[in-house]
């Protein structure tokens, strides 16, 4: 069946199977390989995308459900060849090591900051409750989000 | 050497692609006409295969190949060749591959797997390595006939794939001299690496006989070697390409699941075959850290001086030996770690069971034995009424003393005392923790030592190639794999200082391709910074010599009077006389058109110097190249009603030698300590009574989440210059994970006065220990 979505700002039409996951469609049919499959069961968050404004494990969404959805993947964050402030903050704080979980964390961070531009440490911890990382020990990821908040304030 | 870039907090060179989501891993690769693989696995931990019929699977439309041990009768193994790619007549663990299919789609491959018929005859499964050693059930009846490296000592009648012995001094005399003898038993279960990227591979076998494998392997060359060995292929016709790896932690060392896709590719030449493990497969059918039972008997004088140390370690190696052979050996030649004991008797056994396959895991036997040794040190201190830090301090290795294998400790070997003191300072060891108002909540602090050397063959070789480009920028080829540890960044900084060229002008080649990149043994053992660093230094010297030799001819100045800096080669005593590097690195052309020299390519090769095998009876020799010491400390809060533990603070201090990049080093230390927190408080592979693993998802196998991290973490480094490396650097990759569990257990004792002997330290274990104390 054909579904229509807005993916990273562009209207797309894609032929999907009823039992196909949105993650598989994004990776294999739209060729956006930023979101990763770490478990396929919604336990690790490596496939996190922003789906109608909310962070979602795309491995848990069946593709037909996404008809009409607006989707943002990590590939949609950079503009005019420039990385997004969240991505820049991850660089500054050394918040990626192997990098496999990173796109998921970045999308969870973006979703958090979109709905709460001034999150507390507890808010940050809660926002990443569904994202696993085995390399960084999470500490620099928290700092990266705090940096975006601080820099945002500076800009204003 | 002058350090301009080494020692700086340079940003990771690989981080831009990783935050952009453009960094490519094996799972992100696809090829036109690619086929998908699926694997049929054993549901039994121990059984005979009575009948195996794949005919229905073969007939399914869309199926392009089906393989079993009939088509692929090969075994693999790094030190002991015991692991069949597909089960041969017998299965030895739940999840062992029995057959595999390649098909047009993953769905067809899965359907074909379901059409394969297997009849098993279940055999009794062996759960406990101590039981296994009785030899009542032989897991590998043909062990004696397996090919193996001669340094490993099998005991086939006891299911033992390696028995390592260390003997030093006179153990009986040591006990006779003791005022007190302390004897305890400790245990830790198998644990899982849990890299966020599951294992994956793509194989392509061409009609010219060349096999190409894209893999999530940590060690491209050792993978190539083991593929060639298992499939009996010449090395020049095997090509391994390793893109970015999404975490390895030892689980992706050597060969793993690659043989499955290679066997399929052998049947369907000219087609790419892809297999990415599910999380469940990754837990069951790759490797895990071995479990261990340890018994320690220590003799000690009233003043705390250790006189005798007798230790038996029985490792739960699972169904196949894998790297376990060398894990057992490394633990056997290093325990009791940071302490000097004149009289030692250590026996370390790797034992087959029907558990998941044990292999390499960050720390390689050291997380295991330090749990037992550091706990024992705490208990000895309690019995002597001595402060545990003082007991440690008294017995630390220091210059002039020898370690377990008899190596003499030098000033440059490291400074364990400085690590201990700094860790104590950071945890405020002398200050009693502030107790919470609730009386059932108690806080305490604890401290533990650690040490580890790279556990590697005496001849573990590495090479580096430095290629100058036309504009005097540099392309650097290494075969140390970037797996998240930040090696590509560190080696860029080292190359910048060795070549006197800014790091912006240097790029490390990625992905690694064994057809192009020079040899490196493996990306394991915390050895890369040290050994690739040595090779890099030699390659830089070679390149600089070539540049100076060309410039010498042009300028009429001796090479030793020339210096390279940034974009030029100049005369030391008159820097205004120089030639731009770009005019030299492809050869120098005179105004009349004739040219000399040619492209500058620096080559550096390295093997560890003067290492030897160990005496099989005493374990004495020179098997370790360099040692990294450290100390870790924890402050915890224990709820005596629920048994729950809150980690308030973790401290890690490591003698890194020269810290090449403080940003990356601290990041690695924090990450490693959180990984070490997992086995301390939650991680464990659990089995049912038939050795079926129960913890095969992230829901059941709990790695630390962001909610588990301590409120505070402090990392620091001691920098005792490592004389065996031109940059003064030694490895620190594994060390942060090692002594978190004993530091936490020591803090728990300080808080509530009970000793924990088994990992993980669950609320149940705390409550049980408290009950025992009440009696």
mmCIF file of N, CA and C in Angstrom, chain B residues 301-342:
data_model
loop_
_atom_site.group_PDB
_atom_site.id
_atom_site.type_symbol
_atom_site.label_atom_id
_atom_site.label_comp_id
_atom_site.label_asym_id
_atom_site.label_seq_id
_atom_site.Cartn_x
_atom_site.Cartn_y
_atom_site.Cartn_z
ATOM 1 N N UNK B 301 50.848 -11.258 58.001
ATOM 2 C CA UNK B 301 51.381 -10.960 59.331
ATOM 3 C C UNK B 301 50.491 -9.934 60.027
ATOM 4 N N UNK B 302 50.673 -9.813 61.341
ATOM 5 C CA UNK B 302 49.844 -8.883 62.135
ATOM 6 C C UNK B 302 49.938 -7.448 61.622
ATOM 7 N N UNK B 303 51.121 -7.092 61.092
ATOM 8 C CA UNK B 303 51.296 -5.720 60.608
ATOM 9 C C UNK B 303 50.734 -5.524 59.203
ATOM 10 N N UNK B 304 50.124 -6.577 58.641
ATOM 11 C CA UNK B 304 49.497 -6.450 57.327
ATOM 12 C C UNK B 304 50.348 -6.948 56.172
ATOM 13 N N UNK B 305 51.567 -7.379 56.425
ATOM 14 C CA UNK B 305 52.424 -7.863 55.342
ATOM 15 C C UNK B 305 51.914 -9.206 54.825
ATOM 16 N N UNK B 306 51.677 -9.263 53.523
ATOM 17 C CA UNK B 306 51.222 -10.515 52.915
ATOM 18 C C UNK B 306 52.393 -11.470 52.799
ATOM 19 N N UNK B 307 52.178 -12.729 53.225
ATOM 20 C CA UNK B 307 53.276 -13.707 53.152
ATOM 21 C C UNK B 307 52.979 -14.822 52.164
ATOM 22 N N UNK B 308 51.709 -15.123 51.952
ATOM 23 C CA UNK B 308 51.376 -16.232 51.047
ATOM 24 C C UNK B 308 50.027 -15.978 50.393
ATOM 25 N N UNK B 309 49.918 -16.348 49.127
ATOM 26 C CA UNK B 309 48.660 -16.142 48.402
ATOM 27 C C UNK B 309 48.421 -17.387 47.543
ATOM 28 N N UNK B 310 47.398 -18.145 47.942
ATOM 29 C CA UNK B 310 47.025 -19.319 47.158
ATOM 30 C C UNK B 310 45.650 -19.046 46.571
ATOM 31 N N UNK B 311 45.518 -19.227 45.271
ATOM 32 C CA UNK B 311 44.263 -18.832 44.622
ATOM 33 C C UNK B 311 43.915 -19.813 43.529
ATOM 34 N N UNK B 312 42.639 -20.177 43.515
ATOM 35 C CA UNK B 312 42.140 -21.045 42.459
ATOM 36 C C UNK B 312 40.989 -20.321 41.780
ATOM 37 N N UNK B 313 41.101 -20.172 40.461
ATOM 38 C CA UNK B 313 40.029 -19.531 39.704
ATOM 39 C C UNK B 313 39.469 -20.560 38.736
ATOM 40 N N UNK B 314 38.170 -20.751 38.797
ATOM 41 C CA UNK B 314 37.523 -21.692 37.880
ATOM 42 C C UNK B 314 36.562 -20.898 37.011
ATOM 43 N N UNK B 315 36.956 -20.746 35.757
ATOM 44 C CA UNK B 315 36.173 -19.922 34.836
ATOM 45 C C UNK B 315 35.115 -20.761 34.129
ATOM 46 N N UNK B 316 33.910 -20.199 34.062
ATOM 47 C CA UNK B 316 32.820 -20.803 33.303
ATOM 48 C C UNK B 316 32.986 -20.375 31.847
ATOM 49 N N UNK B 317 33.675 -21.214 31.085
ATOM 50 C CA UNK B 317 34.019 -20.845 29.713
ATOM 51 C C UNK B 317 32.896 -21.021 28.714
ATOM 52 N N UNK B 318 31.803 -21.658 29.144
ATOM 53 C CA UNK B 318 30.737 -21.927 28.182
ATOM 54 C C UNK B 318 31.140 -23.028 27.222
ATOM 55 N N UNK B 319 30.431 -23.098 26.098
ATOM 56 C CA UNK B 319 30.523 -24.256 25.203
ATOM 57 C C UNK B 319 31.821 -24.322 24.411
ATOM 58 N N UNK B 320 32.432 -23.167 24.134
ATOM 59 C CA UNK B 320 33.670 -23.154 23.352
ATOM 60 C C UNK B 320 34.673 -22.207 24.000
ATOM 61 N N UNK B 321 35.957 -22.472 23.749
ATOM 62 C CA UNK B 321 37.002 -21.764 24.495
ATOM 63 C C UNK B 321 37.175 -20.316 24.047
ATOM 64 N N UNK B 322 37.081 -20.079 22.712
ATOM 65 C CA UNK B 322 37.224 -18.712 22.208
ATOM 66 C C UNK B 322 38.467 -18.031 22.797
ATOM 67 N N UNK B 323 38.363 -16.728 23.100
ATOM 68 C CA UNK B 323 39.470 -16.021 23.743
ATOM 69 C C UNK B 323 39.657 -16.473 25.193
ATOM 70 N N UNK B 324 38.684 -17.254 25.700
ATOM 71 C CA UNK B 324 38.719 -17.668 27.100
ATOM 72 C C UNK B 324 40.038 -18.290 27.501
ATOM 73 N N UNK B 325 40.672 -19.031 26.589
ATOM 74 C CA UNK B 325 41.970 -19.630 26.885
ATOM 75 C C UNK B 325 42.935 -18.574 27.414
ATOM 76 N N UNK B 326 42.957 -17.450 26.728
ATOM 77 C CA UNK B 326 43.918 -16.421 27.110
ATOM 78 C C UNK B 326 43.420 -15.541 28.253
ATOM 79 N N UNK B 327 42.102 -15.480 28.434
ATOM 80 C CA UNK B 327 41.541 -14.772 29.588
ATOM 81 C C UNK B 327 42.012 -15.469 30.874
ATOM 82 N N UNK B 328 41.881 -16.789 30.841
ATOM 83 C CA UNK B 328 42.257 -17.627 31.980
ATOM 84 C C UNK B 328 43.755 -17.465 32.280
ATOM 85 N N UNK B 329 44.531 -17.395 31.213
ATOM 86 C CA UNK B 329 45.980 -17.251 31.350
ATOM 87 C C UNK B 329 46.329 -15.863 31.917
ATOM 88 N N UNK B 330 45.688 -14.822 31.383
ATOM 89 C CA UNK B 330 46.003 -13.458 31.831
ATOM 90 C C UNK B 330 45.653 -13.282 33.306
ATOM 91 N N UNK B 331 44.496 -13.829 33.712
ATOM 92 C CA UNK B 331 44.118 -13.749 35.127
ATOM 93 C C UNK B 331 45.138 -14.523 35.964
ATOM 94 N N UNK B 332 45.577 -15.664 35.431
ATOM 95 C CA UNK B 332 46.511 -16.526 36.170
ATOM 96 C C UNK B 332 47.898 -15.932 36.312
ATOM 97 N N UNK B 333 48.326 -15.126 35.359
ATOM 98 C CA UNK B 333 49.671 -14.559 35.499
ATOM 99 C C UNK B 333 49.665 -13.162 36.122
ATOM 100 N N UNK B 334 48.472 -12.587 36.349
ATOM 101 C CA UNK B 334 48.421 -11.241 36.923
ATOM 102 C C UNK B 334 47.987 -11.231 38.395
ATOM 103 N N UNK B 335 47.012 -12.089 38.745
ATOM 104 C CA UNK B 335 46.548 -12.107 40.138
ATOM 105 C C UNK B 335 47.740 -12.348 41.069
ATOM 106 N N UNK B 336 47.777 -11.734 42.246
ATOM 107 C CA UNK B 336 46.791 -10.860 42.861
ATOM 108 C C UNK B 336 46.925 -9.374 42.488
ATOM 109 N N UNK B 337 47.463 -9.097 41.337
ATOM 110 C CA UNK B 337 47.368 -7.734 40.820
ATOM 111 C C UNK B 337 48.399 -6.762 41.342
ATOM 112 N N UNK B 338 47.947 -5.773 42.063
ATOM 113 C CA UNK B 338 48.805 -4.641 42.438
ATOM 114 C C UNK B 338 49.725 -4.938 43.620
ATOM 115 N N UNK B 339 49.630 -6.130 44.186
ATOM 116 C CA UNK B 339 50.318 -6.394 45.456
ATOM 117 C C UNK B 339 51.513 -7.325 45.286
ATOM 118 N N UNK B 340 52.492 -7.095 46.115
ATOM 119 C CA UNK B 340 53.653 -7.975 46.144
ATOM 120 C C UNK B 340 53.434 -9.055 47.193
ATOM 121 N N UNK B 341 53.510 -10.287 46.733
ATOM 122 C CA UNK B 341 53.458 -11.412 47.674
ATOM 123 C C UNK B 341 54.631 -12.323 47.333
ATOM 124 N N UNK B 342 55.515 -12.606 48.304
ATOM 125 C CA UNK B 342 56.703 -13.391 47.979
ATOM 126 C C UNK B 342 56.398 -14.854 47.643
#
